[in-house]
C-alpha cells in the first residue's frame, strides 16, 4: 500500500492551530508520522492506525515543518506551514 497516493492528506495547511492527518486508507500495519523542523530535528512522532485521524501541531511555533509518513518500506513527505 502506498501512503503517497490517497493517504497522507493534511488539512488545514497552512493553519494557525492544529493539523489533521487523515489515515483512513491505510490497511494492514500502522504508519508512523514524524514532524521535523527544517534542520531535521524531530518535533514529534505519532503512530497512525487505519481509519484514524491524527490531530497534531497545536504546540508548534509558527514556521515551516516537514511531515514524514512511513508505512513499511514506503515513505512520503509533506510540507507544513504553521502561521
Coordinates of N, CA and C in Angstrom, one line a residue:
X1 N 0.8 -1.2 0.0 CA 0.0 0.0 0.0 C 0.9 1.2 0.0
X2 N 0.6 2.2 -0.8 CA 1.4 3.4 -1.0 C 0.8 4.6 -0.3
X3 N 1.5 5.0 0.8 CA 0.9 6.1 1.6 C 1.0 7.4 0.8
X4 N 1.6 7.5 -0.3 CA 1.7 8.7 -1.0 C 0.5 9.0 -2.0
X5 N -0.3 8.0 -2.2 CA -1.4 8.2 -3.1 C -2.6 8.8 -2.4
X6 N -3.6 8.0 -2.0 CA -4.8 8.5 -1.3 C -4.5 8.9 0.1
X7 N -3.5 8.4 0.7 CA -3.2 8.6 2.1 C -2.4 9.8 2.4
X8 N -2.3 10.2 3.6 CA -1.4 11.3 3.9 C -2.0 12.7 3.7
X9 N -3.3 12.8 3.6 CA -3.9 14.2 3.4 C -3.8 15.0 4.7
X10 N -3.3 16.1 4.6 CA -3.1 17.0 5.8 C -4.0 18.3 5.5
X11 N -4.8 18.6 6.5 CA -5.6 19.8 6.4 C -5.9 20.3 7.8
X12 N -6.1 21.6 8.0 CA -5.8 22.6 7.0 C -4.3 22.9 7.0
X13 N -3.9 23.3 5.9 CA -2.4 23.6 5.7 C -2.3 24.8 4.7
X14 N -2.0 26.0 5.2 CA -1.5 26.3 6.5 C -2.6 26.4 7.5
X15 N -2.1 26.4 8.8 CA -3.0 26.5 9.9 C -2.5 27.5 11.0
X16 N -3.3 28.0 11.8 CA -2.9 28.8 13.0 C -3.0 28.0 14.2
X17 N -3.7 26.8 14.1 CA -4.0 26.0 15.3 C -3.3 24.6 15.2
X18 N -4.1 23.6 14.7 CA -3.6 22.3 14.6 C -3.8 21.7 13.2
X19 N -3.0 20.7 12.8 CA -3.2 20.0 11.5 C -4.0 18.7 11.8
X20 N -4.6 18.2 10.8 CA -5.2 16.9 10.8 C -4.7 16.0 9.7
X21 N -4.2 14.8 10.1 CA -3.7 13.9 9.1 C -4.7 12.8 9.0
X22 N -5.3 12.6 7.8 CA -6.3 11.5 7.5 C -5.6 10.2 7.1
X23 N -5.8 9.2 7.9 CA -5.2 7.9 7.6 C -6.1 6.9 7.2
X24 N -7.3 7.2 6.8 CA -8.4 6.3 6.5 C -8.1 5.2 5.5
X25 N -7.2 5.5 4.6 CA -6.9 4.5 3.5 C -5.8 3.5 3.9
X26 N -5.1 3.7 5.0 CA -4.1 2.7 5.4 C -4.7 1.4 5.8
X27 N -4.1 0.3 5.3 CA -4.6 -1.0 5.7 C -3.4 -1.8 6.2
X28 N -3.7 -2.8 7.0 CA -2.6 -3.7 7.5 C -1.8 -2.9 8.6
X29 N -0.5 -2.9 8.4 CA 0.3 -2.3 9.5 C 0.1 -0.9 9.7
X30 N 0.4 -0.4 10.9 CA 0.3 1.0 11.2 C 1.3 1.8 10.5
X31 N 1.1 3.1 10.4 CA 2.1 4.0 9.8 C 2.7 4.9 10.9
X32 N 3.8 5.4 10.7 CA 4.5 6.3 11.6 C 4.6 7.7 11.0
X33 N 4.2 8.7 11.7 CA 4.3 10.1 11.2 C 5.3 10.8 12.1
X34 N 6.2 11.5 11.5 CA 7.2 12.3 12.3 C 7.1 13.8 11.8
X35 N 7.2 14.7 12.8 CA 7.2 16.1 12.4 C 8.7 16.6 12.6
X36 N 9.2 17.2 11.6 CA 10.6 17.7 11.6 C 10.6 19.2 11.3
X37 N 11.5 19.9 12.0 CA 11.7 21.2 11.6 C 12.7 21.2 10.4
X38 N 12.9 22.4 9.8 CA 13.7 22.4 8.6 C 15.2 22.0 8.7
X39 N 15.7 22.0 10.0 CA 17.0 21.5 10.2 C 17.1 20.0 10.4
X40 N 15.9 19.3 10.4 CA 15.8 17.9 10.5 C 15.6 17.4 11.9
X41 N 15.4 18.3 12.9 CA 15.2 17.9 14.3 C 13.8 17.4 14.4
X42 N 13.6 16.3 15.1 CA 12.3 15.7 15.3 C 11.5 16.5 16.4
X43 N 10.3 17.0 16.0 CA 9.5 17.7 16.9 C 8.3 16.9 17.5
X44 N 8.1 15.7 16.9 CA 7.0 14.9 17.3 C 7.0 13.6 16.5
X45 N 6.5 12.5 17.1 CA 6.4 11.2 16.5 C 5.0 10.6 16.9
X46 N 4.3 10.1 15.9 CA 3.0 9.5 16.2 C 2.8 8.2 15.4
X47 N 2.0 7.3 16.0 CA 1.6 6.1 15.3 C 0.2 6.3 14.7
X48 N -0.1 5.9 13.5 CA -1.4 6.0 12.9 C -1.9 4.7 12.5
X49 N -3.2 4.4 12.9 CA -3.8 3.2 12.5 C -4.8 3.5 11.4
X50 N -5.2 2.4 10.6 CA -6.1 2.6 9.5 C -7.4 3.2 10.1
X51 N -8.0 4.2 9.4 CA -9.2 4.8 9.8 C -9.0 5.9 10.8
X52 N -7.8 6.1 11.3 CA -7.6 7.1 12.4 C -7.3 8.5 11.8
X53 N -7.8 9.5 12.4 CA -7.5 10.9 12.1 C -6.6 11.4 13.2
X54 N -5.4 11.8 12.8 CA -4.4 12.3 13.8 C -4.5 13.8 13.8
X55 N -4.7 14.4 15.0 CA -4.6 15.8 15.2 C -3.3 16.1 15.9
X56 N -2.5 17.1 15.3 CA -1.2 17.4 15.9 C -0.8 18.8 15.5
X57 N 0.2 19.3 16.2 CA 0.8 20.6 15.8 C 0.4 21.8 16.6
X58 N -0.5 21.6 17.5 CA -1.0 22.8 18.3 C 0.2 23.4 19.1
X59 N 1.1 22.5 19.5 CA 2.2 23.0 20.3 C 3.4 23.6 19.5
X60 N 3.3 23.5 18.1 CA 4.3 24.0 17.3 C 4.3 25.5 17.2
X61 N 5.5 26.1 17.1 CA 5.5 27.6 16.9 C 5.3 27.9 15.4
X62 N 5.0 29.1 15.1 CA 4.9 29.5 13.7 C 6.1 29.2 12.9
X63 N 6.0 28.6 11.7 CA 7.1 28.3 10.9 C 6.8 27.2 9.9
X64 N 7.8 26.7 9.2 CA 7.7 25.6 8.3 C 8.2 24.3 8.9
X65 N 7.5 23.2 8.5 CA 7.9 21.9 9.1 C 7.7 20.9 7.9
X66 N 8.2 19.7 8.2 CA 8.1 18.6 7.3 C 7.3 17.5 8.0
X67 N 6.4 16.9 7.4 CA 5.7 15.7 7.9 C 6.2 14.5 7.1
X68 N 6.8 13.6 7.8 CA 7.3 12.3 7.2 C 6.4 11.2 7.6
X69 N 5.8 10.5 6.6 CA 4.9 9.4 6.9 C 5.6 8.1 6.4
X70 N 5.7 7.1 7.2 CA 6.3 5.8 6.8 C 5.3 4.7 7.1
X71 N 5.2 3.8 6.1 CA 4.4 2.6 6.3 C 5.2 1.5 5.6
X72 N 5.7 0.6 6.4 CA 6.6 -0.5 5.8 C 7.8 0.2 5.1
X73 N 8.0 -0.1 3.8 CA 9.1 0.5 3.1 C 8.8 1.8 2.4
X74 N 7.5 2.2 2.5 CA 7.1 3.4 1.8 C 7.3 4.6 2.7
X75 N 7.6 5.7 2.0 CA 7.8 7.0 2.8 C 7.3 8.1 1.9
X76 N 6.6 9.0 2.6 CA 6.0 10.2 1.9 C 6.3 11.4 2.8
X77 N 6.6 12.6 2.2 CA 6.9 13.8 2.9 C 6.0 14.9 2.5
X78 N 5.4 15.6 3.4 CA 4.5 16.7 3.2 C 5.1 17.9 3.8
X79 N 5.0 19.1 3.2 CA 5.4 20.4 3.8 C 4.2 20.9 4.6
X80 N 4.5 21.5 5.8 CA 3.5 22.0 6.7 C 3.9 23.5 6.9
X81 N 2.9 24.3 7.1 CA 3.1 25.7 7.4 C 2.2 26.1 8.6
X82 N 2.8 26.5 9.7 CA 2.1 27.0 10.9 C 2.2 28.5 10.9
X83 N 1.1 29.1 10.9 CA 1.0 30.6 10.9 C 1.0 31.2 12.3

